[in-house]
PDB file of C-alpha atoms in Angstrom:
ATOM      1  CA  MET A   1      -6.905  54.001  47.641  1.00 54.00           C
ATOM      2  CA  ILE A   2      -8.926  52.122  45.075  1.00 57.00           C
ATOM      3  CA  PHE A   3      -8.103  48.457  44.611  1.00 50.00           C
ATOM      4  CA  PRO A   4      -8.833  46.806  41.291  1.00 52.00           C
ATOM      5  CA  VAL A   5     -11.422  44.043  41.261  1.00 51.00           C
ATOM      6  CA  VAL A   6      -9.872  40.758  40.117  1.00 46.00           C
ATOM      7  CA  PHE A   7     -12.129  38.094  38.660  1.00 45.00           C
ATOM      8  CA  ALA A   8     -11.014  34.464  38.752  1.00 46.00           C
ATOM      9  CA  LEU A   9     -10.815  33.013  35.255  1.00 43.00           C
ATOM     10  CA  PRO A  10     -11.098  29.308  34.387  1.00 43.00           C
ATOM     11  CA  GLN A  11      -7.750  27.580  34.642  1.00 45.00           C
ATOM     12  CA  ALA A  12      -6.558  26.332  31.264  1.00 43.00           C
ATOM     13  CA  SER A  13      -3.585  24.502  32.797  1.00 53.00           C
ATOM     14  CA  ASN A  14      -5.819  21.541  33.604  1.00 91.00           C
ATOM     15  CA  GLN A  15      -6.287  20.849  29.884  1.00 96.00           C
ATOM     16  CA  ILE A  16      -4.189  17.924  28.688  1.00 97.00           C
ATOM     17  CA  ALA A  17      -5.495  17.192  25.181  1.00 97.00           C
ATOM     18  CA  VAL A  18      -8.186  17.943  22.624  1.00 98.00           C
ATOM     19  CA  ALA A  19     -10.719  15.458  21.247  1.00 98.00           C
ATOM     20  CA  THR A  20     -11.520  15.981  17.562  1.00 98.00           C
ATOM     21  CA  ALA A  21     -14.944  14.383  18.131  1.00 98.00           C
ATOM     22  CA  GLY A  22     -16.894  12.841  20.972  1.00 97.00           C
ATOM     23  CA  ILE A  23     -15.416   9.614  22.370  1.00 97.00           C
ATOM     24  CA  SER A  24     -18.173   7.351  23.674  1.00 96.00           C
ATOM     25  CA  GLN A  25     -18.206   4.482  26.120  1.00 93.00           C
ATOM     26  CA  LYS A  26     -21.077   2.969  24.148  1.00 91.00           C
ATOM     27  CA  GLY A  27     -20.585   0.427  21.377  1.00 88.00           C
ATOM     28  CA  GLY A  28     -20.894  -3.027  22.899  1.00 89.00           C
ATOM     29  CA  LEU A  29     -17.705  -5.000  22.336  1.00 89.00           C
ATOM     30  CA  ASN A  30     -15.949  -2.145  20.541  1.00 94.00           C
ATOM     31  CA  THR A  31     -16.288   1.112  22.455  1.00 96.00           C
ATOM     32  CA  PRO A  32     -14.155   4.106  21.469  1.00 97.00           C
ATOM     33  CA  MET A  33     -13.572   4.963  25.130  1.00 97.00           C
ATOM     34  CA  GLY A  34     -12.555   1.396  25.915  1.00 96.00           C
ATOM     35  CA  ALA A  35     -10.117   1.420  22.997  1.00 97.00           C
ATOM     36  CA  LEU A  36      -8.646   4.716  24.181  1.00 98.00           C
ATOM     37  CA  VAL A  37      -8.212   3.722  27.832  1.00 98.00           C
ATOM     38  CA  ALA A  38      -6.892   0.230  27.074  1.00 97.00           C
ATOM     39  CA  GLY A  39      -4.642   1.667  24.370  1.00 97.00           C
ATOM     40  CA  CYS A  40      -3.137   4.091  26.855  1.00 98.00           C
ATOM     41  CA  MET A  41      -2.657   1.284  29.382  1.00 98.00           C
ATOM     42  CA  ALA A  42      -0.739  -0.680  26.744  1.00 98.00           C
ATOM     43  CA  SER A  43       1.384   2.188  25.434  1.00 97.00           C
ATOM     44  CA  GLU A  44       2.319   3.486  28.876  1.00 97.00           C
ATOM     45  CA  ASN A  45       3.549  -0.003  29.834  1.00 96.00           C
ATOM     46  CA  THR A  46       5.060  -1.110  26.485  1.00 96.00           C
ATOM     47  CA  ALA A  47       2.523  -3.928  26.331  1.00 98.00           C
ATOM     48  CA  ALA A  48       1.334  -5.614  23.146  1.00 98.00           C
ATOM     49  CA  LEU A  49      -2.285  -5.461  24.260  1.00 97.00           C
ATOM     50  CA  ALA A  50      -4.458  -4.441  27.187  1.00 97.00           C
ATOM     51  CA  PHE A  51      -7.935  -4.933  28.511  1.00 95.00           C
ATOM     52  CA  ILE A  52     -10.200  -3.295  31.067  1.00 95.00           C
ATOM     53  CA  ASN A  53     -13.637  -4.146  32.419  1.00 93.00           C
ATOM     54  CA  SER A  54     -16.371  -1.888  31.103  1.00 91.00           C
ATOM     55  CA  GLY A  55     -17.536  -1.025  34.631  1.00 92.00           C
ATOM     56  CA  ALA A  56     -14.261   0.786  35.316  1.00 94.00           C
ATOM     57  CA  ILE A  57     -15.153   3.476  32.762  1.00 96.00           C
ATOM     58  CA  ARG A  58     -17.856   5.902  33.891  1.00 96.00           C
ATOM     59  CA  GLY A  59     -18.311   8.459  31.139  1.00 96.00           C
ATOM     60  CA  ASN A  60     -17.418   9.925  27.751  1.00 96.00           C
ATOM     61  CA  PHE A  61     -15.219  12.656  26.335  1.00 97.00           C
ATOM     62  CA  SER A  62     -17.033  15.401  24.470  1.00 97.00           C
ATOM     63  CA  ALA A  63     -15.440  17.005  21.433  1.00 98.00           C
ATOM     64  CA  GLY A  64     -13.025  19.739  22.495  1.00 97.00           C
ATOM     65  CA  PRO A  65     -10.679  20.143  25.451  1.00 97.00           C
ATOM     66  CA  ILE A  66      -9.973  17.168  27.702  1.00 97.00           C
ATOM     67  CA  THR A  67      -8.963  18.001  31.259  1.00 97.00           C
ATOM     68  CA  ALA A  68      -7.201  15.929  33.877  1.00 96.00           C
ATOM     69  CA  ASP A  69     -10.228  16.439  36.119  1.00 96.00           C
ATOM     70  CA  ARG A  70     -12.473  14.881  33.473  1.00 96.00           C
ATOM     71  CA  VAL A  71     -10.185  11.850  33.209  1.00 97.00           C
ATOM     72  CA  HIS A  72     -10.394  11.318  36.967  1.00 96.00           C
ATOM     73  CA  THR A  73     -14.191  11.643  36.796  1.00 96.00           C
ATOM     74  CA  ILE A  74     -14.421   9.004  34.062  1.00 96.00           C
ATOM     75  CA  LEU A  75     -11.912   6.696  35.793  1.00 97.00           C
ATOM     76  CA  PRO A  76     -12.825   7.238  39.455  1.00 96.00           C
ATOM     77  CA  PHE A  77     -11.468   4.031  40.961  1.00 95.00           C
ATOM     78  CA  ASN A  78      -7.992   3.621  42.433  1.00 93.00           C
ATOM     79  CA  ASP A  79      -7.115   0.734  40.152  1.00 93.00           C
ATOM     80  CA  THR A  80      -3.453   0.323  39.283  1.00 96.00           C
ATOM     81  CA  ILE A  81      -2.073  -1.264  36.134  1.00 97.00           C
ATOM     82  CA  VAL A  82      -0.354  -4.626  36.206  1.00 96.00           C
ATOM     83  CA  THR A  83       1.366  -6.472  33.386  1.00 96.00           C
ATOM     84  CA  PHE A  84       1.984 -10.145  32.799  1.00 95.00           C
ATOM     85  CA  ASP A  85       3.208 -12.430  30.039  1.00 96.00           C
ATOM     86  CA  TYR A  86       0.990 -14.705  27.999  1.00 95.00           C
ATOM     87  CA  THR A  87       2.045 -16.993  25.195  1.00 95.00           C
ATOM     88  CA  GLY A  88      -0.181 -16.895  22.154  1.00 96.00           C
ATOM     89  CA  GLN A  89      -1.599 -20.246  23.234  1.00 95.00           C
ATOM     90  CA  GLN A  90      -2.409 -18.914  26.712  1.00 93.00           C
ATOM     91  CA  LEU A  91      -4.062 -15.883  25.168  1.00 94.00           C
ATOM     92  CA  LEU A  92      -6.195 -18.054  22.912  1.00 95.00           C
ATOM     93  CA  ASN A  93      -7.076 -20.256  25.894  1.00 92.00           C
ATOM     94  CA  GLU A  94      -8.143 -17.164  27.854  1.00 91.00           C
ATOM     95  CA  LEU A  95     -10.414 -15.982  25.029  1.00 93.00           C
ATOM     96  CA  GLU A  96     -11.938 -19.459  24.733  1.00 91.00           C
ATOM     97  CA  PHE A  97     -12.412 -19.558  28.512  1.00 88.00           C
ATOM     98  CA  ILE A  98     -14.401 -16.315  28.413  1.00 87.00           C
ATOM     99  CA  ALA A  99     -16.497 -17.507  25.459  1.00 87.00           C
ATOM    100  CA  ALA A 100     -17.203 -20.970  26.900  1.00 85.00           C
ATOM    101  CA  ASP A 101     -20.442 -22.092  28.530  1.00 82.00           C
ATOM    102  CA  LYS A 102     -20.300 -22.276  32.324  1.00 79.00           C
ATOM    103  CA  VAL A 103     -22.718 -23.764  34.811  1.00 81.00           C
ATOM    104  CA  ASN A 104     -23.790 -22.068  38.021  1.00 84.00           C
ATOM    105  CA  ALA A 105     -23.115 -24.641  40.758  1.00 84.00           C
ATOM    106  CA  THR A 106     -26.117 -23.457  42.784  1.00 89.00           C
ATOM    107  CA  THR A 107     -28.815 -22.996  40.150  1.00 90.00           C
ATOM    108  CA  GLY A 108     -27.519 -25.287  37.416  1.00 86.00           C
ATOM    109  CA  GLN A 109     -28.084 -22.512  34.877  1.00 87.00           C
ATOM    110  CA  THR A 110     -25.699 -22.076  31.959  1.00 84.00           C
ATOM    111  CA  TYR A 111     -24.058 -18.702  31.496  1.00 77.00           C
ATOM    112  CA  ARG A 112     -21.129 -17.001  29.750  1.00 75.00           C
ATOM    113  CA  LEU A 113     -18.798 -14.226  30.850  1.00 78.00           C
ATOM    114  CA  PHE A 114     -18.772 -10.813  29.210  1.00 81.00           C
ATOM    115  CA  PHE A 115     -15.710  -9.942  27.167  1.00 87.00           C
ATOM    116  CA  PRO A 116     -13.749  -7.002  28.563  1.00 91.00           C
ATOM    117  CA  LEU A 117     -12.776  -3.983  26.448  1.00 94.00           C
ATOM    118  CA  PHE A 118      -9.564  -4.584  24.507  1.00 95.00           C
ATOM    119  CA  SER A 119      -6.872  -2.703  22.672  1.00 96.00           C
ATOM    120  CA  GLY A 120      -4.290  -4.335  20.420  1.00 97.00           C
ATOM    121  CA  ILE A 121      -6.242  -7.487  19.678  1.00 97.00           C
ATOM    122  CA  GLY A 122      -8.965  -8.544  17.269  1.00 97.00           C
ATOM    123  CA  PHE A 123     -10.928 -11.775  16.944  1.00 96.00           C
ATOM    124  CA  THR A 124     -14.220 -13.342  15.956  1.00 96.00           C
ATOM    125  CA  PHE A 125     -16.244 -15.448  18.348  1.00 92.00           C
ATOM    126  CA  SER A 126     -19.366 -17.562  18.109  1.00 89.00           C
ATOM    127  CA  ASN A 127     -22.221 -16.797  20.448  1.00 75.00           C
ATOM    128  CA  GLY A 128     -22.833 -20.417  21.372  1.00 71.00           C
ATOM    129  CA  THR A 129     -23.401 -22.115  18.013  1.00 76.00           C
ATOM    130  CA  LEU A 130     -20.036 -23.886  18.218  1.00 85.00           C
ATOM    131  CA  PRO A 131     -18.823 -26.129  21.058  1.00 87.00           C
ATOM    132  CA  SER A 132     -16.991 -24.526  23.959  1.00 83.00           C
ATOM    133  CA  GLY A 133     -13.277 -24.382  23.199  1.00 87.00           C
ATOM    134  CA  GLN A 134     -13.899 -23.858  19.479  1.00 92.00           C
ATOM    135  CA  ARG A 135     -15.622 -20.475  19.502  1.00 93.00           C
ATOM    136  CA  VAL A 136     -12.748 -18.038  18.918  1.00 95.00           C
ATOM    137  CA  SER A 137     -11.109 -17.571  15.533  1.00 96.00           C
ATOM    138  CA  SER A 138      -9.183 -15.088  13.370  1.00 96.00           C
ATOM    139  CA  VAL A 139      -7.173 -13.745  16.315  1.00 97.00           C
ATOM    140  CA  THR A 140      -4.755 -10.913  15.565  1.00 98.00           C
ATOM    141  CA  VAL A 141      -2.411  -8.916  17.786  1.00 98.00           C
ATOM    142  CA  ASN A 142      -1.698  -5.428  16.508  1.00 96.00           C
ATOM    143  CA  GLY A 143      -2.833  -6.474  13.058  1.00 96.00           C
ATOM    144  CA  GLU A 144      -0.678  -9.601  12.848  1.00 97.00           C
ATOM    145  CA  PRO A 145      -1.973 -13.199  13.140  1.00 98.00           C
ATOM    146  CA  LEU A 146      -1.664 -14.609  16.631  1.00 98.00           C
ATOM    147  CA  ASP A 147       1.498 -16.708  17.028  1.00 98.00           C
ATOM    148  CA  LEU A 148       0.831 -19.446  19.574  1.00 97.00           C
ATOM    149  CA  ALA A 149       4.531 -19.708  20.456  1.00 97.00           C
ATOM    150  CA  THR A 150       5.192 -15.978  20.882  1.00 98.00           C
ATOM    151  CA  THR A 151       5.127 -14.369  24.340  1.00 97.00           C
ATOM    152  CA  TYR A 152       3.009 -11.230  24.564  1.00 97.00           C
ATOM    153  CA  LYS A 153       3.083  -8.625  27.319  1.00 97.00           C
ATOM    154  CA  VAL A 154      -0.457  -7.864  28.520  1.00 96.00           C
ATOM    155  CA  ALA A 155      -1.636  -4.927  30.646  1.00 97.00           C
ATOM    156  CA  THR A 156      -4.770  -4.908  32.785  1.00 95.00           C
ATOM    157  CA  LEU A 157      -6.085  -3.693  36.148  1.00 95.00           C
ATOM    158  CA  ASP A 158      -4.926  -5.110  39.468  1.00 93.00           C
ATOM    159  CA  TYR A 159      -8.627  -5.455  40.274  1.00 90.00           C
ATOM    160  CA  LEU A 160      -9.024  -8.179  37.631  1.00 89.00           C
ATOM    161  CA  VAL A 161      -6.029 -10.333  38.524  1.00 87.00           C
ATOM    162  CA  GLY A 162      -7.090 -13.478  40.333  1.00 79.00           C
ATOM    163  CA  LYS A 163     -10.767 -12.798  39.628  1.00 78.00           C
ATOM    164  CA  THR A 164     -13.147 -14.582  37.252  1.00 73.00           C
ATOM    165  CA  LEU A 165     -11.581 -13.217  34.060  1.00 74.00           C
ATOM    166  CA  LEU A 166      -8.027 -14.032  35.172  1.00 76.00           C
ATOM    167  CA  PRO A 167      -8.148 -16.948  37.604  1.00 73.00           C
ATOM    168  CA  PRO A 168      -4.816 -17.545  39.380  1.00 70.00           C
ATOM    169  CA  GLN A 169      -4.179 -20.850  37.615  1.00 71.00           C
ATOM    170  CA  THR A 170      -3.956 -19.105  34.228  1.00 77.00           C
ATOM    171  CA  LEU A 171      -1.074 -16.820  35.261  1.00 82.00           C
ATOM    172  CA  ASP A 172       2.619 -17.397  35.798  1.00 85.00           C
ATOM    173  CA  PRO A 173       3.150 -15.314  38.960  1.00 83.00           C
ATOM    174  CA  THR A 174       6.803 -14.718  38.085  1.00 87.00           C
ATOM    175  CA  THR A 175       5.719 -12.605  35.106  1.00 91.00           C
ATOM    176  CA  VAL A 176       3.157 -10.463  36.975  1.00 91.00           C
ATOM    177  CA  SER A 177       4.427  -6.945  37.642  1.00 93.00           C
ATOM    178  CA  SER A 178       2.673  -3.942  39.162  1.00 93.00           C
ATOM    179  CA  SER A 179       3.355  -0.547  37.649  1.00 92.00           C
ATOM    180  CA  LYS A 180       1.925   1.074  40.795  1.00 93.00           C
ATOM    181  CA  THR A 181       0.383   3.608  38.406  1.00 95.00           C
ATOM    182  CA  PHE A 182      -3.298   4.457  38.652  1.00 96.00           C
ATOM    183  CA  VAL A 183      -5.092   3.918  35.361  1.00 97.00           C
ATOM    184  CA  ALA A 184      -6.318   7.534  35.360  1.00 97.00           C
ATOM    185  CA  ASP A 185      -2.745   8.808  35.707  1.00 97.00           C
ATOM    186  CA  ALA A 186      -1.596   6.553  32.858  1.00 97.00           C
ATOM    187  CA  VAL A 187      -4.360   7.935  30.623  1.00 98.00           C
ATOM    188  CA  ILE A 188      -3.457  11.524  31.547  1.00 97.00           C
ATOM    189  CA  SER A 189       0.182  10.871  30.673  1.00 97.00           C
ATOM    190  CA  CYS A 190      -0.786   9.170  27.415  1.00 98.00           C
ATOM    191  CA  LEU A 191      -3.198  11.907  26.285  1.00 98.00           C
ATOM    192  CA  THR A 192      -0.748  14.649  27.227  1.00 97.00           C
ATOM    193  CA  LYS A 193       1.818  13.078  24.896  1.00 97.00           C
ATOM    194  CA  GLN A 194      -0.711  12.727  22.070  1.00 97.00           C
ATOM    195  CA  GLY A 195      -2.157  16.215  22.372  1.00 97.00           C
ATOM    196  CA  THR A 196      -4.980  15.512  19.930  1.00 98.00           C
ATOM    197  CA  VAL A 197      -7.112  12.361  20.022  1.00 97.00           C
ATOM    198  CA  SER A 198      -9.854  10.992  17.791  1.00 97.00           C
ATOM    199  CA  PRO A 199     -12.372   8.220  18.463  1.00 96.00           C
ATOM    200  CA  ASP A 200     -11.370   4.742  17.332  1.00 96.00           C
ATOM    201  CA  ASN A 201     -14.551   3.339  15.822  1.00 94.00           C
ATOM    202  CA  GLY A 202     -12.962   0.114  14.554  1.00 94.00           C
ATOM    203  CA  LYS A 203     -14.821  -3.164  14.885  1.00 93.00           C
ATOM    204  CA  TYR A 204     -12.037  -5.434  16.109  1.00 94.00           C
ATOM    205  CA  ILE A 205     -14.163  -7.875  18.110  1.00 93.00           C
ATOM    206  CA  VAL A 206     -16.790  -9.525  15.927  1.00 92.00           C
ATOM    207  CA  GLN A 207     -19.625 -11.671  17.189  1.00 89.00           C
ATOM    208  CA  ALA A 208     -20.698 -14.367  14.738  1.00 86.00           C
ATOM    209  CA  ASN A 209     -23.900 -16.344  15.163  1.00 70.00           C
TER     210      ASN A 209
END
C-alpha cells in the first residue's frame, strides 16, 4: 500500500489582523506602536485614555498579516491592565509631575522623568524653560479640552502602579481595578475586532523649547 506524503503547511489560523503599513515603535513621544497598544488598552477597558512605558514594547509590526504569536513576541511581559479614576486636575498634576525637575538625593543632580506612551490624550510641554508646575499646556482628552472637574477612567499596566510614574499618594485606591487581562491578550482581542489596522502617525505630544 502506498501512503500519500503530507506536507505541513503554515497555519493561517494564528492571523488576527492585517497591517496596511509598517507600525513602528520608533518616534520619540509619539510612536505608532505605542498609540496602537495604548489605544487597545483603553478600548478594551472602556477607558478615556491609557499609557504604557516604552520598555514594555519590544518590536514592530510589518505591513501584512499580524499573528497572535507576533503580538506575544512584541509584548513579552506578563503585565496585566489596571484602571483607575483621575479628575482632570489630577491628570494635569500627573503630567506636571512627570515634566518637573527632580533632584537625586544621593548625587544632587537634577533630572526629569520620561513621558510614557499615551493614547487618548494630547498636550504640549516645555523642556525646562518654564518653572516646574507650569510646563504642561493645551491638554486634550480624545480631542476635547481637558475639564479639570471631570473624572476620567485611565488604563495602564499593573507594573507602573505605585512606581515612580504613579506614586501611591496620587491614586485613590478605591478606584483602582485590575482587569486581570494580560496586555498582549487585550491587544489580540482589539486587533481581531478591527481586522485591518493602520499606523497612527499623529503628533499628539509636542515638546516646546
